[in-house]
Short mmCIF file of C-alpha atoms in Angstrom, two decimals:
data_model
loop_
_atom_site.label_atom_id
_atom_site.label_comp_id
_atom_site.label_asym_id
_atom_site.label_seq_id
_atom_site.Cartn_x
_atom_site.Cartn_y
_atom_site.Cartn_z
CA MET A 1444 -4.68 4.93 32.62
CA VAL A 1445 -4.89 1.39 34.02
CA ALA A 1446 -6.75 0.22 30.88
CA ARG A 1447 -3.98 1.63 28.76
CA GLN A 1448 -1.32 -0.10 30.85
CA ILE A 1449 -3.13 -3.40 30.51
CA GLN A 1450 -3.40 -2.78 26.75
CA ILE A 1451 0.42 -2.19 26.42
CA LEU A 1452 1.14 -5.20 28.68
CA SER A 1453 -1.11 -7.53 26.71
CA GLY A 1454 0.47 -6.30 23.42
CA ALA A 1455 4.01 -6.78 24.79
CA LEU A 1456 3.18 -10.38 25.91
CA LEU A 1457 1.68 -11.24 22.48
CA TYR A 1458 4.69 -9.61 20.76
CA TYR A 1459 7.57 -11.07 22.78
CA GLY A 1460 5.87 -14.33 23.80
CA LEU A 1461 4.56 -15.39 20.36
CA VAL A 1462 4.98 -13.16 17.34
CA LEU A 1463 8.65 -12.21 17.51
CA PRO A 1464 9.79 -15.75 18.33
CA LEU A 1465 7.79 -17.01 15.33
CA SER A 1466 9.48 -14.53 13.07
CA TYR A 1467 12.85 -16.20 13.69
CA LEU A 1468 11.54 -19.47 12.24
CA PRO A 1469 12.52 -20.24 8.61
CA LEU A 1470 9.92 -19.29 6.03
CA ARG A 1471 9.45 -22.83 5.03
CA ILE A 1472 8.13 -23.60 8.51
CA LEU A 1473 5.99 -20.47 8.64
CA TYR A 1474 4.44 -21.55 5.40
CA VAL A 1475 3.11 -24.59 7.12
CA LEU A 1476 1.33 -22.33 9.44
CA ALA A 1477 0.12 -20.39 6.43
CA ASP A 1478 -1.31 -23.53 4.93
CA PHE A 1479 -3.24 -24.21 8.21
CA LEU A 1480 -4.53 -20.52 8.17
CA PHE A 1481 -5.63 -20.96 4.57
CA ILE A 1482 -7.74 -24.06 5.53
CA LEU A 1483 -9.27 -22.09 8.45
CA PHE A 1484 -10.12 -19.12 6.10
CA CYS A 1485 -11.87 -21.47 3.73
CA THR A 1486 -13.83 -23.49 6.38
CA LEU A 1487 -14.25 -22.45 10.04
CA LEU A 1488 -13.00 -18.76 9.99
CA PRO A 1489 -13.92 -17.13 6.62
CA TYR A 1490 -12.15 -13.93 7.20
CA ARG A 1491 -14.26 -10.88 6.27
CA LYS A 1492 -16.05 -13.11 3.65
CA ARG A 1493 -18.92 -10.78 3.28
CA VAL A 1494 -16.61 -7.77 2.52
CA ILE A 1495 -14.58 -9.76 0.06
CA ASP A 1496 -17.64 -10.97 -1.75
CA GLN A 1497 -19.13 -7.50 -1.93
CA ASN A 1498 -15.94 -6.07 -3.36
CA LEU A 1499 -15.68 -8.85 -5.83
CA GLN A 1500 -19.14 -8.36 -6.99
CA ILE A 1501 -18.55 -4.68 -7.52
CA ALA A 1502 -15.19 -5.17 -9.32
CA PHE A 1503 -16.17 -8.11 -11.49
CA PRO A 1504 -19.91 -7.94 -12.15
CA ASN A 1505 -19.64 -9.94 -15.33
CA GLN A 1506 -17.93 -12.88 -13.75
CA SER A 1507 -19.87 -15.91 -12.50
CA ASN A 1508 -20.35 -16.67 -8.85
CA GLU A 1509 -17.97 -19.56 -9.25
CA GLU A 1510 -15.29 -17.44 -10.85
CA ARG A 1511 -15.53 -14.94 -8.01
CA LYS A 1512 -15.56 -17.73 -5.30
CA GLN A 1513 -12.35 -18.96 -6.91
CA ILE A 1514 -10.78 -15.46 -6.72
CA ARG A 1515 -11.81 -15.36 -2.95
CA LYS A 1516 -10.27 -18.79 -2.32
CA ASP A 1517 -7.03 -17.73 -4.07
CA PHE A 1518 -7.03 -14.53 -2.12
CA TYR A 1519 -7.29 -16.53 1.16
CA ARG A 1520 -4.20 -18.36 -0.01
CA TYR A 1521 -2.28 -15.18 -0.69
CA PHE A 1522 -3.51 -13.49 2.51
CA ALA A 1523 -2.35 -16.41 4.62
CA ASP A 1524 1.09 -16.20 3.04
CA LEU A 1525 1.10 -12.44 3.52
CA LEU A 1526 0.41 -12.75 7.28
CA VAL A 1527 3.36 -15.09 7.86
CA GLU A 1528 5.61 -13.10 5.47
CA SER A 1529 4.70 -9.95 7.63
CA VAL A 1530 5.63 -11.79 10.75
CA LYS A 1531 8.85 -12.76 9.13
CA ASN A 1532 9.44 -9.10 8.24
CA LEU A 1533 10.00 -8.44 11.92
CA SER A 1534 13.33 -10.21 11.93
CA ILE A 1535 14.31 -10.97 8.23
CA SER A 1536 17.88 -10.05 7.46
CA LYS A 1537 18.64 -7.37 4.93
CA LYS A 1538 20.48 -9.90 2.78
CA GLN A 1539 17.42 -12.29 2.70
CA LEU A 1540 14.93 -9.55 2.17
CA LEU A 1541 16.75 -8.15 -0.88
CA GLU A 1542 16.98 -11.67 -2.27
CA ARG A 1543 13.28 -12.19 -1.88
CA MET A 1544 12.27 -8.67 -2.78
CA HIS A 1545 14.26 -8.36 -5.99
CA LEU A 1546 14.60 -4.99 -7.83
CA GLU A 1547 14.38 -5.86 -11.48
CA ASN A 1548 15.59 -2.55 -12.82
CA PRO A 1549 18.27 -1.18 -10.45
CA GLU A 1550 19.69 0.97 -13.26
CA ILE A 1551 16.77 3.31 -12.86
CA LEU A 1552 17.96 4.32 -9.41
CA GLU A 1553 20.80 6.46 -10.88
CA GLU A 1554 18.27 8.03 -13.37
CA ILE A 1555 16.03 8.91 -10.43
CA LYS A 1556 18.87 10.30 -8.33
CA ALA A 1557 20.00 12.48 -11.33
CA LEU A 1558 16.56 14.17 -11.34
CA ASN A 1559 17.93 16.02 -8.20
CA LYS A 1560 14.44 16.53 -6.75
CA PRO A 1561 12.10 14.86 -4.20
CA ILE A 1562 10.64 11.58 -5.33
CA LEU A 1563 7.16 10.26 -4.52
CA LEU A 1564 7.10 6.52 -4.69
CA VAL A 1565 3.46 5.36 -5.18
CA ALA A 1566 2.30 1.80 -4.73
CA GLY A 1567 -0.82 -0.09 -3.49
CA HIS A 1568 -1.74 -2.81 -1.08
CA TYR A 1569 -0.80 -5.42 -3.61
CA ASN A 1570 1.41 -8.52 -3.16
CA ASN A 1571 3.84 -8.00 -0.27
CA TRP A 1572 3.80 -4.13 0.41
CA GLU A 1573 5.32 -4.77 3.90
CA TRP A 1574 8.57 -6.04 2.36
CA LEU A 1575 8.42 -3.12 -0.05
CA ILE A 1576 8.34 -0.65 2.91
CA THR A 1577 11.27 -2.30 4.66
CA ALA A 1578 13.44 -2.78 1.57
CA GLN A 1579 12.98 0.80 0.14
CA ALA A 1580 15.76 2.38 1.95
CA SER A 1581 18.19 -0.34 0.84
CA TRP A 1582 17.60 0.58 -2.82
CA PHE A 1583 17.71 4.37 -2.84
CA LYS A 1584 20.73 6.50 -1.86
CA GLN A 1585 18.48 9.32 -1.00
CA PRO A 1586 16.81 9.68 2.45
CA SER A 1587 13.82 7.35 2.47
CA TYR A 1588 10.47 7.94 4.25
CA GLY A 1589 7.12 6.17 4.40
CA ILE A 1590 3.88 8.06 5.11
CA GLY A 1591 1.05 6.18 6.86
CA MET A 1592 -1.54 6.17 9.62
CA PRO A 1593 -0.40 4.75 12.96
CA LEU A 1594 -2.03 1.67 14.49
CA SER A 1595 -4.50 2.37 17.24
CA HIS A 1596 -2.54 -0.01 19.55
CA PRO A 1597 0.42 2.18 20.79
CA PHE A 1598 2.68 -0.77 21.65
CA TRP A 1599 2.20 -2.50 18.32
CA ASN A 1600 2.56 0.72 16.44
CA GLN A 1601 5.97 1.47 18.19
CA LYS A 1602 7.36 -2.03 17.52
CA LEU A 1603 6.17 -2.26 13.85
CA THR A 1604 7.61 1.23 13.28
CA GLU A 1605 10.83 0.12 14.71
CA ARG A 1606 10.99 -2.98 12.58
CA ARG A 1607 10.05 -1.09 9.44
CA GLU A 1608 12.80 1.52 10.09
CA ARG A 1609 15.66 -0.79 10.81
CA PHE A 1610 17.32 -0.64 7.37
CA GLY A 1611 17.04 3.15 7.09
CA LEU A 1612 13.47 4.10 6.39
CA LYS A 1613 11.86 6.82 8.58
CA VAL A 1614 8.04 6.41 9.11
CA VAL A 1615 6.08 9.65 9.25
CA HIS A 1616 2.54 10.13 10.43
CA ALA A 1617 0.21 11.13 7.55
CA GLN A 1618 -0.92 14.22 9.51
CA ASN A 1619 2.86 15.34 9.62
CA TYR A 1620 3.67 14.43 6.10
CA GLN A 1621 5.60 17.67 5.59
CA GLU A 1622 8.46 16.19 7.81
CA ALA A 1623 9.26 13.71 5.12
CA PHE A 1624 10.20 16.54 2.74
CA GLU A 1625 12.42 18.43 5.08
CA ALA A 1626 15.28 16.28 3.98
CA LYS A 1627 17.15 17.14 0.68
CA ASN A 1628 15.54 15.14 -2.25
CA PRO A 1629 13.94 12.30 -0.18
CA VAL A 1630 12.22 9.26 -1.60
CA VAL A 1631 8.74 9.23 0.05
CA LEU A 1632 6.48 6.13 -0.20
CA VAL A 1633 2.71 6.36 -0.32
CA LEU A 1634 0.36 3.46 -0.45
CA ALA A 1635 -2.33 5.20 -2.43
CA ASP A 1636 -5.26 2.74 -2.66
CA GLN A 1637 -6.89 3.10 0.72
CA ALA A 1638 -10.40 4.66 0.80
CA PRO A 1639 -10.40 8.31 1.66
CA SER A 1640 -12.02 9.46 4.82
CA SER A 1641 -14.44 11.90 3.12
CA PRO A 1642 -16.37 11.26 -0.25
CA THR A 1643 -16.02 14.96 -1.07
CA GLU A 1644 -12.41 15.82 -0.19
CA CYS A 1645 -11.05 13.30 -2.84
CA LEU A 1646 -11.33 12.49 -6.49
CA TRP A 1647 -13.72 10.07 -8.16
CA ILE A 1648 -11.80 8.10 -10.67
CA PRO A 1649 -12.76 5.13 -12.90
CA PHE A 1650 -11.28 2.13 -11.13
CA LEU A 1651 -12.19 -1.55 -11.64
CA HIS A 1652 -15.36 -0.76 -13.68
CA GLN A 1653 -16.83 2.07 -11.62
CA ASN A 1654 -16.15 5.55 -10.29
CA THR A 1655 -14.19 5.17 -7.09
CA ALA A 1656 -13.23 7.61 -4.25
CA VAL A 1657 -9.46 8.02 -4.44
CA ILE A 1658 -7.15 9.93 -2.15
CA PHE A 1659 -5.76 13.08 -3.60
CA GLY A 1660 -2.66 13.16 -1.34
CA PRO A 1661 -0.10 11.89 -3.78
CA GLU A 1662 -1.07 14.55 -6.46
CA TYR A 1663 -1.23 17.27 -3.85
CA MET A 1664 2.32 16.41 -2.38
CA ALA A 1665 3.79 16.06 -5.85
CA ASN A 1666 2.69 19.62 -6.65
CA LYS A 1667 3.44 21.09 -3.37
CA PHE A 1668 7.04 19.80 -3.20
CA ASN A 1669 7.64 19.51 -6.92
CA CYS A 1670 8.23 15.78 -6.89
CA SER A 1671 8.86 13.47 -9.67
CA VAL A 1672 6.40 10.46 -9.24
CA VAL A 1673 7.52 6.79 -9.67
CA PHE A 1674 5.30 3.68 -9.43
CA ALA A 1675 6.39 0.41 -7.80
CA ASP A 1676 4.98 -2.60 -9.68
CA ILE A 1677 5.31 -5.64 -7.42
CA LYS A 1678 5.06 -9.06 -9.17
CA HIS A 1679 4.86 -12.45 -7.44
CA SER A 1680 7.41 -14.87 -8.94
CA LYS A 1681 7.09 -17.82 -6.62
CA ARG A 1682 6.17 -18.45 -2.96
CA GLY A 1683 8.12 -15.99 -0.85
CA TYR A 1684 9.72 -14.19 -3.84
CA TYR A 1685 8.80 -10.93 -5.56
CA ASN A 1686 10.13 -8.83 -8.45
CA VAL A 1687 9.75 -5.07 -8.21
CA ASN A 1688 9.87 -2.80 -11.28
CA ILE A 1689 10.11 0.96 -10.60
CA GLU A 1690 8.76 3.16 -13.36
CA VAL A 1691 8.90 6.98 -13.57
CA LEU A 1692 5.34 8.20 -14.16
CA VAL A 1693 6.07 11.95 -14.45
CA LYS A 1694 9.17 14.08 -13.91
CA ASP A 1695 7.40 17.42 -13.52
CA PRO A 1696 3.85 17.25 -12.10
CA LYS A 1697 3.24 20.90 -12.67
CA LYS A 1698 2.97 20.23 -16.38
CA LEU A 1699 -0.04 17.97 -15.85
CA ASN A 1700 -3.63 18.95 -15.80
CA TYR A 1701 -5.69 18.62 -12.55
CA GLN A 1702 -6.31 14.92 -11.52
CA ALA A 1703 -4.11 13.63 -14.44
CA LEU A 1704 -1.48 12.30 -12.00
CA THR A 1705 -4.12 10.56 -9.85
CA GLN A 1706 -5.56 8.97 -12.91
CA MET A 1707 -2.12 7.68 -13.91
CA HIS A 1708 -1.34 5.84 -10.71
CA VAL A 1709 -4.84 4.50 -10.29
CA GLN A 1710 -4.79 3.14 -13.78
CA LYS A 1711 -1.44 1.42 -13.02
CA LEU A 1712 -2.79 -0.16 -9.85
CA GLY A 1713 -6.02 -1.25 -11.63
CA GLN A 1714 -4.05 -2.99 -14.32
CA GLN A 1715 -2.03 -4.92 -11.75
CA ILE A 1716 -5.20 -6.12 -10.23
CA ILE A 1717 -6.73 -7.08 -13.52
CA ASN A 1718 -3.62 -9.06 -14.37
CA ASN A 1719 -3.78 -10.98 -11.20
CA PRO A 1720 -6.90 -10.18 -9.01
CA THR A 1721 -6.08 -12.54 -6.16
CA ARG A 1722 -3.12 -10.52 -4.73
CA TRP A 1723 -4.86 -7.28 -3.79
CA LEU A 1724 -6.33 -6.61 -0.31
CA TRP A 1725 -9.96 -7.44 -1.06
CA SER A 1726 -10.77 -7.58 2.71
CA HIS A 1727 -10.75 -3.77 3.17
CA LYS A 1728 -13.94 -1.76 2.62
CA ARG A 1729 -12.78 -0.09 -0.55
CA TRP A 1730 -16.19 1.03 -1.81
CA LYS A 1731 -17.81 2.31 1.42
CA HIS A 1732 -18.53 5.76 0.00
CA GLN A 1733 -21.22 6.78 -2.43
CA GLN A 1734 -20.45 9.49 -5.10
CA PRO A 1735 -22.15 12.70 -3.97
CA ALA A 1736 -24.99 13.78 -6.20
CA ASN A 1737 -23.46 17.19 -6.67
CA TRP A 1738 -20.14 15.79 -7.53
CA GLN A 1739 -19.53 17.90 -10.59
CA ASN A 1740 -20.07 21.14 -8.60
CA GLN A 1741 -17.64 19.82 -5.98
CA LEU A 1742 -15.14 18.94 -8.60
CA GLN A 1743 -15.19 22.35 -10.02
CA MET A 1744 -14.53 23.84 -6.52
CA LEU A 1745 -11.66 21.40 -5.87
CA LYS A 1746 -10.16 22.16 -9.28
CA SER A 1747 -10.36 25.93 -8.74
CA ARG A 1748 -8.78 25.58 -5.37
CA PHE A 1749 -5.95 23.51 -6.70
CA GLU A 1750 -5.27 25.65 -9.67
CA GLU A 1751 -5.28 28.80 -7.54
CA LYS A 1752 -2.65 27.20 -5.37
CA PHE A 1753 -0.41 25.43 -7.82
CA ARG A 1754 -1.17 26.84 -11.31
CA ARG A 1755 -1.70 30.62 -10.59
CA ASN A 1756 1.78 31.67 -11.83
CA ALA A 1757 2.17 28.95 -14.50
#
């Protein structure tokens, strides 16, 4: 109990004493801090360098060591900017956010609304996903939700959730994902590129030149709640500015074969990364699982279970 109180107190001191005040500074000043962080990452504090290098070796085996080192260096530049932009996200105004997170094709919003069904919005940890989370509810007229895992630190989880929700989004714990679909025709955001917790309760899909464990949640939810699925493609235009293009991937997921939907959104993310590899979160352990030796048998079991649940009366 005492340890928990100390944890909450230390988190509050850091949040109110440093991070929140920093967020009120103009981005042009915060980018000076980002420049300093970039130098530290490249010299004294090479953040998760081993993980980044291992991931780049796996994803780009045909590139030279120098080419991969350049990607890592460019990633550190992006990551430093992402950190200060995430700090700014705590207090950025709605007007400034929508200027910096520009929706390229707003006309698609009426098309999506006219589908008159739940919408699953799929994206990855690419470019500034934090601003995507915060901006989402400002674009869609339907109720907006974001599904994710809570932070281990209770105070920080509470504060970041409050900040993400201030323009209308509702954050839902992944274990309680059904809550997001209780509203009429919600728009539910899922960042679908994290590594699954189990190498067997997932799909193995070609991604960046090798079979990769991919979460099945988006495909499962799309079929369970009969969602249309759209993909958010975030492009970096200049420092502190992004363009978002929303594309309808499928209107009726029940017409697709098993794992086809997962292949579609994984392919979209993979193409984003190939187009600009420096702006994906290379510092997470994406390939920590090994494909099971009996995967084909496991796949048949998962497919049969899926079709029994969602295709039996098709």
